[in-house]
PDB file of C-alpha atoms in Angstrom:
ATOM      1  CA  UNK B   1     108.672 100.451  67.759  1.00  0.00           C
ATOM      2  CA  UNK B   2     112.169 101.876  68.692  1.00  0.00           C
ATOM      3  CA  UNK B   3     114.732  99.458  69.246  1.00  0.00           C
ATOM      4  CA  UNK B   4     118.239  99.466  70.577  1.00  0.00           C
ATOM      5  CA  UNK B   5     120.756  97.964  69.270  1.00  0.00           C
ATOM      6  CA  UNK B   6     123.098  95.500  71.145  1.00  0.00           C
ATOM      7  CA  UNK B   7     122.034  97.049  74.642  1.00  0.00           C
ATOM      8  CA  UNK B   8     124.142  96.725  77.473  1.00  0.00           C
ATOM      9  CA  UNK B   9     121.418  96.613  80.184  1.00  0.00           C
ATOM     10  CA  UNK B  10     118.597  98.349  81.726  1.00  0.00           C
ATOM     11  CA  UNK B  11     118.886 101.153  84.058  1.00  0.00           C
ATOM     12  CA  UNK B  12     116.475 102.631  86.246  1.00  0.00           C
ATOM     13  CA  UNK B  13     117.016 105.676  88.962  1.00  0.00           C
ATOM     14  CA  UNK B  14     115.582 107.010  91.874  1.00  0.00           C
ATOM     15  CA  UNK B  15     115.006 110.545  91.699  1.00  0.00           C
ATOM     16  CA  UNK B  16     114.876 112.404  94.912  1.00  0.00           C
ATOM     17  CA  UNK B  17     118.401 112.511  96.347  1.00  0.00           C
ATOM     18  CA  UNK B  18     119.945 111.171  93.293  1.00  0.00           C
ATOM     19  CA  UNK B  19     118.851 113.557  89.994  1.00  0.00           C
ATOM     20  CA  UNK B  20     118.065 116.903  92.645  1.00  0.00           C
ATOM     21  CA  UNK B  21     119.328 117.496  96.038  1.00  0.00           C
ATOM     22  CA  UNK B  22     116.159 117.395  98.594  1.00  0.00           C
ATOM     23  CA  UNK B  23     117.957 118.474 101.711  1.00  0.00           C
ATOM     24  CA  UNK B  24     116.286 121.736 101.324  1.00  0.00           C
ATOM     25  CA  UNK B  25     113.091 121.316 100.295  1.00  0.00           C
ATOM     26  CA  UNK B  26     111.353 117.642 100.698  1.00  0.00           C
ATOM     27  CA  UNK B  27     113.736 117.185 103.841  1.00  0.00           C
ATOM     28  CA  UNK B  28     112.490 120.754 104.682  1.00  0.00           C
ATOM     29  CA  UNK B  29     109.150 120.166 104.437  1.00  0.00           C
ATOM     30  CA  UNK B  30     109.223 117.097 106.581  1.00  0.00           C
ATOM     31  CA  UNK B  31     110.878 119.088 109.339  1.00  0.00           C
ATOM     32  CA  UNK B  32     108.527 121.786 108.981  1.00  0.00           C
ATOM     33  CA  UNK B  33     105.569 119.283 109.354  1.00  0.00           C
ATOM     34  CA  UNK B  34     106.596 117.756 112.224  1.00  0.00           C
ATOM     35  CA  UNK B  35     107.369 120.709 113.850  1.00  0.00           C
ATOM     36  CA  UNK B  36     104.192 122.503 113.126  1.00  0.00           C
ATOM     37  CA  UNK B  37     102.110 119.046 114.612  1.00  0.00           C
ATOM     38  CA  UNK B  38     104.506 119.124 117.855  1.00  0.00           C
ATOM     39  CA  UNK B  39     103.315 122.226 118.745  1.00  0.00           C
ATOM     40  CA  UNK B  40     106.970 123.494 117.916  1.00  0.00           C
ATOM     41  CA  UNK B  41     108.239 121.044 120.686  1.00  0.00           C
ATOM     42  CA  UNK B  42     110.242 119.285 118.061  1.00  0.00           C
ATOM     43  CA  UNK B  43     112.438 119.783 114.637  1.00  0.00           C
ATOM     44  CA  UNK B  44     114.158 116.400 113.181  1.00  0.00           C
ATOM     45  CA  UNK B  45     117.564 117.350 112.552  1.00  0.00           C
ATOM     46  CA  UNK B  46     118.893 115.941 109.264  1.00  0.00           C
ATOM     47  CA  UNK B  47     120.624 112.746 111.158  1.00  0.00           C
ATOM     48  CA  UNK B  48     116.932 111.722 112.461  1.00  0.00           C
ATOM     49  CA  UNK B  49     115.250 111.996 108.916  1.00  0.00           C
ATOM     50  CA  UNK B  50     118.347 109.805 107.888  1.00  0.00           C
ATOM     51  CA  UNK B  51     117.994 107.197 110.846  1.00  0.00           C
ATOM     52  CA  UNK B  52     114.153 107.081 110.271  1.00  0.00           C
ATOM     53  CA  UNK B  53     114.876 106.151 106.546  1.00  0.00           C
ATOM     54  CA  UNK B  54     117.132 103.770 107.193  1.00  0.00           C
ATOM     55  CA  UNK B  55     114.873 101.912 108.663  1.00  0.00           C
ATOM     56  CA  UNK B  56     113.460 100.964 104.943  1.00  0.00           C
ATOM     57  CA  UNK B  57     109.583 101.452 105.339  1.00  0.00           C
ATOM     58  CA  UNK B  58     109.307 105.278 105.320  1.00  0.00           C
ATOM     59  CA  UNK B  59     110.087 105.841 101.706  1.00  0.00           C
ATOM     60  CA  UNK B  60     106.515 108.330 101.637  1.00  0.00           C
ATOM     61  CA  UNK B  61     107.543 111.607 103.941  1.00  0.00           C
ATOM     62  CA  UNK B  62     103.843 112.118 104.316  1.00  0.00           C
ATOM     63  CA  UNK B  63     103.783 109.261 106.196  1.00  0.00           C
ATOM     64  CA  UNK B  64     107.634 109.983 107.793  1.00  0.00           C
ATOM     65  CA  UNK B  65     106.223 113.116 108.714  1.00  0.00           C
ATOM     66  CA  UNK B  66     103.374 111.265 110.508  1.00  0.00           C
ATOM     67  CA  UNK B  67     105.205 109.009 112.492  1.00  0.00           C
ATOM     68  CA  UNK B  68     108.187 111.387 113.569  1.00  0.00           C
ATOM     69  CA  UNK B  69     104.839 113.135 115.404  1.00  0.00           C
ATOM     70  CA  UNK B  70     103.910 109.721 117.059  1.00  0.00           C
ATOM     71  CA  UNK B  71     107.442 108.868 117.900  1.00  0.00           C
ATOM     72  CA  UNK B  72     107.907 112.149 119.659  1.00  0.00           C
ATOM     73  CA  UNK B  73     104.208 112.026 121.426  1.00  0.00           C
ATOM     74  CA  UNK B  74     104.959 108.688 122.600  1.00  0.00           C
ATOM     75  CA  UNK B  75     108.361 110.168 123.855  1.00  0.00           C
ATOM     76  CA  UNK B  76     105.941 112.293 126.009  1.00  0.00           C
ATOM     77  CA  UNK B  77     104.054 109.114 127.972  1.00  0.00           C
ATOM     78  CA  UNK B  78     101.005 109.075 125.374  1.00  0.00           C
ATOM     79  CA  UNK B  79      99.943 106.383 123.713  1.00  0.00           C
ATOM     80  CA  UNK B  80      99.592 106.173 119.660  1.00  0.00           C
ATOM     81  CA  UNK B  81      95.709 105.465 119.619  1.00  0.00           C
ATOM     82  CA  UNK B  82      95.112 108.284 122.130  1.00  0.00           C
ATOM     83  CA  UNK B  83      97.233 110.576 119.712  1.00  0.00           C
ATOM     84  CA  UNK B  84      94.670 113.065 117.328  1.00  0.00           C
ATOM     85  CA  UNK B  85      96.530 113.457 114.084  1.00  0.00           C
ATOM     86  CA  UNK B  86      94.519 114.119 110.673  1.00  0.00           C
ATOM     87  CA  UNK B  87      97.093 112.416 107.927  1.00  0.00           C
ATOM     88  CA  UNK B  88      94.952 114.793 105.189  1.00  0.00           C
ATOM     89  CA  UNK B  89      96.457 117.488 107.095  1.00  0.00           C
ATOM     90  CA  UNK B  90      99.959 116.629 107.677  1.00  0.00           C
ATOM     91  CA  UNK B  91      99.657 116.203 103.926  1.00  0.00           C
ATOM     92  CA  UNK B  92      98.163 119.327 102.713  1.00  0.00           C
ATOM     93  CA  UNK B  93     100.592 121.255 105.480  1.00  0.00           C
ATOM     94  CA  UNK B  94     103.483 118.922 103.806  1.00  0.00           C
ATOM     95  CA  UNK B  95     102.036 120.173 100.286  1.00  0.00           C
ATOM     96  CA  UNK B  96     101.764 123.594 100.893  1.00  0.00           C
ATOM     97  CA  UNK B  97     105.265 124.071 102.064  1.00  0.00           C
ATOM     98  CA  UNK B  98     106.989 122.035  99.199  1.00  0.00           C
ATOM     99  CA  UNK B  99     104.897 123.171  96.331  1.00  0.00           C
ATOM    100  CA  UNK B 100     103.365 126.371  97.927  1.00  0.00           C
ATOM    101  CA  UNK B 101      99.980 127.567  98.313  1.00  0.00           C
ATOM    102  CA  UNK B 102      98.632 126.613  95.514  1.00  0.00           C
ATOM    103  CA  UNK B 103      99.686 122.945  95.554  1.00  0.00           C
ATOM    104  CA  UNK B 104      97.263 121.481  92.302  1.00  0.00           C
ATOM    105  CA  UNK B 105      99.058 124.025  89.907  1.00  0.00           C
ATOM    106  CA  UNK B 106     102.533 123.652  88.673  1.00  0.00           C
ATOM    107  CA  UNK B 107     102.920 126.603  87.115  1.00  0.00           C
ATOM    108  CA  UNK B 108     101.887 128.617  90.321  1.00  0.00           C
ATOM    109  CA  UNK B 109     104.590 126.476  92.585  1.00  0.00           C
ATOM    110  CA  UNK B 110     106.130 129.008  94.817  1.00  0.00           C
ATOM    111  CA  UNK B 111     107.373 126.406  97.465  1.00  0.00           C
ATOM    112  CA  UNK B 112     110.773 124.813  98.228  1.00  0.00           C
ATOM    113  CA  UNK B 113     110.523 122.526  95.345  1.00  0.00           C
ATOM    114  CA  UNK B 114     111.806 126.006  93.872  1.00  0.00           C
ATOM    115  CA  UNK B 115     115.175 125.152  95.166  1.00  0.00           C
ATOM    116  CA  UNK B 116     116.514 121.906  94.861  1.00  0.00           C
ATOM    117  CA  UNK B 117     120.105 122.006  92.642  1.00  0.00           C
ATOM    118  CA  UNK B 118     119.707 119.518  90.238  1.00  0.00           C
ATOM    119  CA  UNK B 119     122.961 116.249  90.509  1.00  0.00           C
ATOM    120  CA  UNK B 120     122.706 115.523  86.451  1.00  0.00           C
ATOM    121  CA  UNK B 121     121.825 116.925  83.099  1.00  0.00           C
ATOM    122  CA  UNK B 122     120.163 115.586  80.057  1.00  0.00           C
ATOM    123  CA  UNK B 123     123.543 115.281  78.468  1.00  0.00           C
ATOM    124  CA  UNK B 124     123.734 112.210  81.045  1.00  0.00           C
ATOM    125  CA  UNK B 125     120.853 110.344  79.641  1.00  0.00           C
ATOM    126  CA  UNK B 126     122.092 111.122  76.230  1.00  0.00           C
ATOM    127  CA  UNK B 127     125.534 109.222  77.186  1.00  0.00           C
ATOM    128  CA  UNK B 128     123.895 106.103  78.654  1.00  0.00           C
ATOM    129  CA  UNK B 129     121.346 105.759  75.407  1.00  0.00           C
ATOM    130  CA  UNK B 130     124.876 105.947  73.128  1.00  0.00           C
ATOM    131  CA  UNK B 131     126.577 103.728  75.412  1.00  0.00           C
ATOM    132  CA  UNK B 132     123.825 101.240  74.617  1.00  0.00           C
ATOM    133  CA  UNK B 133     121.735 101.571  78.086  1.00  0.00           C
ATOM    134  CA  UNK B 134     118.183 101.736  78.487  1.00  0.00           C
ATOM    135  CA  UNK B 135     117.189 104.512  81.215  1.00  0.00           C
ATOM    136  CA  UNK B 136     113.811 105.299  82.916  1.00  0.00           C
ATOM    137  CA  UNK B 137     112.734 106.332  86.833  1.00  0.00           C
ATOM    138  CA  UNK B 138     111.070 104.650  89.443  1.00  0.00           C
ATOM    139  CA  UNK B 139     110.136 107.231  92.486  1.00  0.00           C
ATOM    140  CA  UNK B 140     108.600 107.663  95.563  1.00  0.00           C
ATOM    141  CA  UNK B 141     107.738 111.381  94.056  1.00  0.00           C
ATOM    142  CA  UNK B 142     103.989 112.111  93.104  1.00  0.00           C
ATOM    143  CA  UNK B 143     103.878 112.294  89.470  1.00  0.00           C
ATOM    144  CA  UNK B 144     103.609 116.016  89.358  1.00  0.00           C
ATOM    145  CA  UNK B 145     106.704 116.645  91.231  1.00  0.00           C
ATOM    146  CA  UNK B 146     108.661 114.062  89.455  1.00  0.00           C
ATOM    147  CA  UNK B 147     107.623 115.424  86.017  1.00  0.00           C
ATOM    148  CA  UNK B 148     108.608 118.753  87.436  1.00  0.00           C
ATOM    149  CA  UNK B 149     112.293 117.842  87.444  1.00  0.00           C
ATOM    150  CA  UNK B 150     112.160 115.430  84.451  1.00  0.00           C
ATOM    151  CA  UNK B 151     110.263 116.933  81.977  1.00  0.00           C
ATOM    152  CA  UNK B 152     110.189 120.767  83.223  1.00  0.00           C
ATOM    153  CA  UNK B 153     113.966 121.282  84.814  1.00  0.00           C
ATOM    154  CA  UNK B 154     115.967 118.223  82.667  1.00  0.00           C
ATOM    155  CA  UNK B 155     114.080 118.597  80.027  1.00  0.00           C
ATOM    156  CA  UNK B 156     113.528 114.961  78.886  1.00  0.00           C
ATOM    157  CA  UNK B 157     110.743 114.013  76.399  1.00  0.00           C
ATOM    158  CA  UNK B 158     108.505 111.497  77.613  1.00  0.00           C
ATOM    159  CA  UNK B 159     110.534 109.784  79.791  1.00  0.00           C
ATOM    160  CA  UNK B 160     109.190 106.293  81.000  1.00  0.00           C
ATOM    161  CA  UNK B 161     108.406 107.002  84.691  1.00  0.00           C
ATOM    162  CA  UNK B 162     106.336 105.068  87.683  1.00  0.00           C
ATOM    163  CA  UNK B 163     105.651 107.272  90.831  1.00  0.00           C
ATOM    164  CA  UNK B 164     103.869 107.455  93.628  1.00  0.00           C
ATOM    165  CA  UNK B 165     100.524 107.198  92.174  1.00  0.00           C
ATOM    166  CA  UNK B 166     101.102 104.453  89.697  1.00  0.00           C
ATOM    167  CA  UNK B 167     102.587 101.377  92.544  1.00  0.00           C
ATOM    168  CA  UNK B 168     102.573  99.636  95.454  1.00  0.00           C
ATOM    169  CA  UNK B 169     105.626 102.092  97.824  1.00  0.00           C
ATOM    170  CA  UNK B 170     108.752 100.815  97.688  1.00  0.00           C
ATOM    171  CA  UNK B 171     110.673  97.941  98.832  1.00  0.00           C
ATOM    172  CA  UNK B 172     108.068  96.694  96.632  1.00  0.00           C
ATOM    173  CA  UNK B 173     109.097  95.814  93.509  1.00  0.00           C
ATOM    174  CA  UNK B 174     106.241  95.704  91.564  1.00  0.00           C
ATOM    175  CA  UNK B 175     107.200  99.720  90.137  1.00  0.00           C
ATOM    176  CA  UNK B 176     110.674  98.602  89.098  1.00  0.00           C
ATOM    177  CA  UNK B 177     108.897  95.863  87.421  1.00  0.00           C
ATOM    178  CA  UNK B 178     106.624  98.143  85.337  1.00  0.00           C
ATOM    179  CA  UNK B 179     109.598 100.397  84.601  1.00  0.00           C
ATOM    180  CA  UNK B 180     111.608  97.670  83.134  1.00  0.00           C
ATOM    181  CA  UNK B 181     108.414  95.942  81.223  1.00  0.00           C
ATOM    182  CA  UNK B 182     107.702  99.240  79.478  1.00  0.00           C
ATOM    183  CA  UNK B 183     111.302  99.796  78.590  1.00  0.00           C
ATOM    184  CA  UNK B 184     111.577  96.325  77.018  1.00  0.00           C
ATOM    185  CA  UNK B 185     108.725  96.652  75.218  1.00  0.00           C
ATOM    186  CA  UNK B 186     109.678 100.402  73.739  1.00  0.00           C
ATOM    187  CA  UNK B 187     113.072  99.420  72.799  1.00  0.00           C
ATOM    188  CA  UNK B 188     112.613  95.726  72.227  1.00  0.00           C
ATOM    189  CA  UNK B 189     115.118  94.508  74.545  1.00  0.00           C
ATOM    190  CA  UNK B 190     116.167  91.071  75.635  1.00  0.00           C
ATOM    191  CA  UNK B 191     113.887  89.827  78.603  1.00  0.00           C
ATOM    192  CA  UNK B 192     117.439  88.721  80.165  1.00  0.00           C
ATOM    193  CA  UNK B 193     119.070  91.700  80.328  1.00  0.00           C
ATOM    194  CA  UNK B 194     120.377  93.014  83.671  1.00  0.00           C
ATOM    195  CA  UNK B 195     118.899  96.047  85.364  1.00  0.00           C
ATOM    196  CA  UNK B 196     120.491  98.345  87.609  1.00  0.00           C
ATOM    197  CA  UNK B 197     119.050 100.083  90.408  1.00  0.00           C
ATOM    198  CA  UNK B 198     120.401 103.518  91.244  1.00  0.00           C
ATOM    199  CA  UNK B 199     118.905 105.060  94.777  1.00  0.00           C
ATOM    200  CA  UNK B 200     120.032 106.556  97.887  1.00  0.00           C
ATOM    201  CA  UNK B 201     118.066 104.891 100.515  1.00  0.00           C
ATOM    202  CA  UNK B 202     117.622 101.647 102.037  1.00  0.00           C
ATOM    203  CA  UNK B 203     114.630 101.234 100.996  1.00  0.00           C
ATOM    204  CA  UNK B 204     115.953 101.398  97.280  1.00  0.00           C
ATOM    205  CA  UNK B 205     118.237  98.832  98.413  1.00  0.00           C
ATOM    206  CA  UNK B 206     115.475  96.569  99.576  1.00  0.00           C
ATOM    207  CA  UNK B 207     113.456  96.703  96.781  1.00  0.00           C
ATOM    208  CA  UNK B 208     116.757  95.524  94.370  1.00  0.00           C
ATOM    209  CA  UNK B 209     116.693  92.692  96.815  1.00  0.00           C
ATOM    210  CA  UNK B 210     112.995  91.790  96.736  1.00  0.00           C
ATOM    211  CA  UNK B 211     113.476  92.138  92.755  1.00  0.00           C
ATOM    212  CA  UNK B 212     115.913  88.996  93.217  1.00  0.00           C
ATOM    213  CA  UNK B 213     113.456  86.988  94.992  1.00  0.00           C
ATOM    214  CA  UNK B 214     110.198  87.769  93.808  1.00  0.00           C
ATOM    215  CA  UNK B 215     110.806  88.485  89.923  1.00  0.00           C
ATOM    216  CA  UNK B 216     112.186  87.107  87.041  1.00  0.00           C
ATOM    217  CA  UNK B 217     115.246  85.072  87.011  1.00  0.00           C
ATOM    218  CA  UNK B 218     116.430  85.554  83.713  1.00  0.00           C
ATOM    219  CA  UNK B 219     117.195  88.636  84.785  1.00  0.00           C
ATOM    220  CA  UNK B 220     120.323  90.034  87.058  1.00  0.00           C
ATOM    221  CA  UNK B 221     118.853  92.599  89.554  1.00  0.00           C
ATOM    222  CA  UNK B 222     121.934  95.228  90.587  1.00  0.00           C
ATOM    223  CA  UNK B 223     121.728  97.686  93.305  1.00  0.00           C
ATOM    224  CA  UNK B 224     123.799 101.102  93.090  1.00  0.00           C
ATOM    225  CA  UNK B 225     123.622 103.343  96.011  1.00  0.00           C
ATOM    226  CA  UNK B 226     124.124 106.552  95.753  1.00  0.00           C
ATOM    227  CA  UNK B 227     125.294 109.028  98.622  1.00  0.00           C
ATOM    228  CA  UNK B 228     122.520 112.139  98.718  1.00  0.00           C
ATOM    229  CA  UNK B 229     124.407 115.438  98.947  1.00  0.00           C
ATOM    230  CA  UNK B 230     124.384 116.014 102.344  1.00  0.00           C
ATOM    231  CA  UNK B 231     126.324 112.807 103.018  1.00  0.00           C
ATOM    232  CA  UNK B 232     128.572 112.830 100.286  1.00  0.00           C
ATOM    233  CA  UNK B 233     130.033 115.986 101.676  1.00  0.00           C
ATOM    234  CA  UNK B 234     129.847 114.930 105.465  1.00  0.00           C
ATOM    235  CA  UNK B 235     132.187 114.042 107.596  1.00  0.00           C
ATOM    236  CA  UNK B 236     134.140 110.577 106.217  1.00  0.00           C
ATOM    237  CA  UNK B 237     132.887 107.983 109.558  1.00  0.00           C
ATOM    238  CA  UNK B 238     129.128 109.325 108.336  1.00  0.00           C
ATOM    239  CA  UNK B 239     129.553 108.841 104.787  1.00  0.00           C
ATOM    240  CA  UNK B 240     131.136 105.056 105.517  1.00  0.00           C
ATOM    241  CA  UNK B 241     128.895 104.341 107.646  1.00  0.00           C
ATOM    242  CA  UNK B 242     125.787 105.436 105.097  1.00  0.00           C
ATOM    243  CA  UNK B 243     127.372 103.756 102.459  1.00  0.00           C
ATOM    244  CA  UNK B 244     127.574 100.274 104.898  1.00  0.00           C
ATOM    245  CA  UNK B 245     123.502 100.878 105.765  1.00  0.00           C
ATOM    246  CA  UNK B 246     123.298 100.459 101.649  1.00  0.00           C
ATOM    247  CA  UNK B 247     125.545  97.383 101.115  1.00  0.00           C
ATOM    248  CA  UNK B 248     123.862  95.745 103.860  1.00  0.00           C
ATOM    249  CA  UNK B 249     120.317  96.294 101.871  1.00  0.00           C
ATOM    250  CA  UNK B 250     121.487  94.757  98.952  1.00  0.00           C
ATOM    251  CA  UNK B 251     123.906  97.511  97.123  1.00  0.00           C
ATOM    252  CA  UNK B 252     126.189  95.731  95.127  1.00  0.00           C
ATOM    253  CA  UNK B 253     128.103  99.324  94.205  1.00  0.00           C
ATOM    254  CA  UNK B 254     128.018 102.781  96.269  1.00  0.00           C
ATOM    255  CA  UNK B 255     128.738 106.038  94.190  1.00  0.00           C
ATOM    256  CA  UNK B 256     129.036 109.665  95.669  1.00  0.00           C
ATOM    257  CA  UNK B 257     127.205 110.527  92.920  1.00  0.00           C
ATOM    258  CA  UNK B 258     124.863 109.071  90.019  1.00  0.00           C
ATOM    259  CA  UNK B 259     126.849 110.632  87.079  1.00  0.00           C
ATOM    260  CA  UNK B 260     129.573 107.950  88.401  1.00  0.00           C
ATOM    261  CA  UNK B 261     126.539 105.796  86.999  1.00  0.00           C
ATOM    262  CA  UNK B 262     129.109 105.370  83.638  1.00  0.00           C
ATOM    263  CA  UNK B 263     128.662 102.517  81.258  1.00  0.00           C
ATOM    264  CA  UNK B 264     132.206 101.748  82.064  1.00  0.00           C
ATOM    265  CA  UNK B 265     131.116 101.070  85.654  1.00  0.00           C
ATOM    266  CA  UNK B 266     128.261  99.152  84.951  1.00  0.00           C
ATOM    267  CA  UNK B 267     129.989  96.758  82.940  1.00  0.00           C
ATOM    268  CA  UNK B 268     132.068  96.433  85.892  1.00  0.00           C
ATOM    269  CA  UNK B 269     128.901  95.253  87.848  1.00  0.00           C
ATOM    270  CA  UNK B 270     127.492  93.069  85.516  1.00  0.00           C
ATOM    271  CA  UNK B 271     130.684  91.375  84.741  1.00  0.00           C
ATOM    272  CA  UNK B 272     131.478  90.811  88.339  1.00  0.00           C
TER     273      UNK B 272
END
């Protein structure tokens, strides 16, 4: 067993929006879907992906995708049942734009998964385990993708990780659960130490909050938002107003980035 000693607390991140900018390739691909399944009627701009997620149940962008087509078909005078959509489709479409054509196969990715600018390095990590904090990821990513950027791009070894495959979607809380059990147990950790929660949508928020009711309460459950790219260099009433949507979900602390994530700043959480 590996143990740390005197640890300062538990943190766990999102990774899409907060370790690699998504605006042009999962944010893409969503666009792209709906707008292949409207006939080419219709193209979310990047304020309607952003208004959909706020809403704090469309963490998957399969399923985004899929109901951005409704919405806009039901915009038309149809109604949902009436409404022919295959979801296998929208996902394989979905797949084959972010990965590329040959979606099963990392090393033959060709897609816009290609092109998202990484927002840390593995130095990062390296700073939180010397300043005594135990890291890991909990994602609405598939596994694949999600070791693509952590293992592949950042180069971590191993890192504990529950994705899309492995839990219940988020706000539930029962991945951030199984990211914090398996860190406890690898580094022998206190069962009351506080864990932070570092993500950029509502959603992320929610599931921080539903941590606080439905889990442990030995345990202090703290929310940090963190502005995605393309609102952290937006126009000041849209980043306020983003950071607001978080606090209201349950963000105890809003960062324009995750490398503001500092053990300095998350004393300053737990010992508020």
């Amino acid at each position: 067993m590996t143990s740390l000693a005197h640890p300062l607390a538990i943190a766990v991140f999102d990774i899409d929006g907060v370790l690699r900018d998504v605006g042009n390739s999962y944010r893409r691909a969503l666009a792209d879907t709906v707008e292949e399944f409207t006939g080419g009627q219709y193209r979310p701009s990047s304020e309607d992906i952003d208004r959909l997620k706020g809403e704090g149940v469309w963490n998957n962008d399969w399923e985004g995708s899929q109901e951005l087509v409704y919405r806009y078909f039901e915009g038309q005078g149809q109604r949902r049942e009436a409404i022919a959509l295959d979801y296998d489709q929208i996902v394989g479409f979905f797949q084959r734009r972010y990965r590329g054509p040959n979606p099963e196969d990392p090393d033959q990715w060709t897609g816009y998964i290609l092109q998202e600018p990484l927002l840390v390095d593995a130095e990062y990590f390296e700073s939180l385990t010397r300043d005594r904090i135990a890291w890991g990821f909990f994602s609405g990513a598939t596994r694949g993708s999600a070791h693509f950027v952590l293992q592949r791009r950042l180069g971590l070894a191993d890192p504990v990780l529950v994705a899309m495959e492995d839990a219940p979607g988020k706000p539930d809380p029962t991945g951030l659960q199984g990211v914090v059990e398996a860190l406890t147990r690898h580094y022998q950790l206190p069962l009351d130490l506080p864990v932070i929660y570092a993500g950029d949508t509502v959603a992320d928020m929610q599931t921080v909050e539903q941590a606080r009711v439905m889990l442990s309460d030995q345990r202090r459950w703290i929310g940090v938002g963190v502005l995605p790219p393309h609102v952290a260099t937006g126009a000041d009433s849209y980043r306020q107003s983003y950071a607001d949507a978080l606090e209201q979900a349950g963000a105890d602390g809003v960062v324009s980035q995750v490398t503001e994530l500092t053990a300095a700043y998350a004393k300053s959480l737990i010992g508020g």
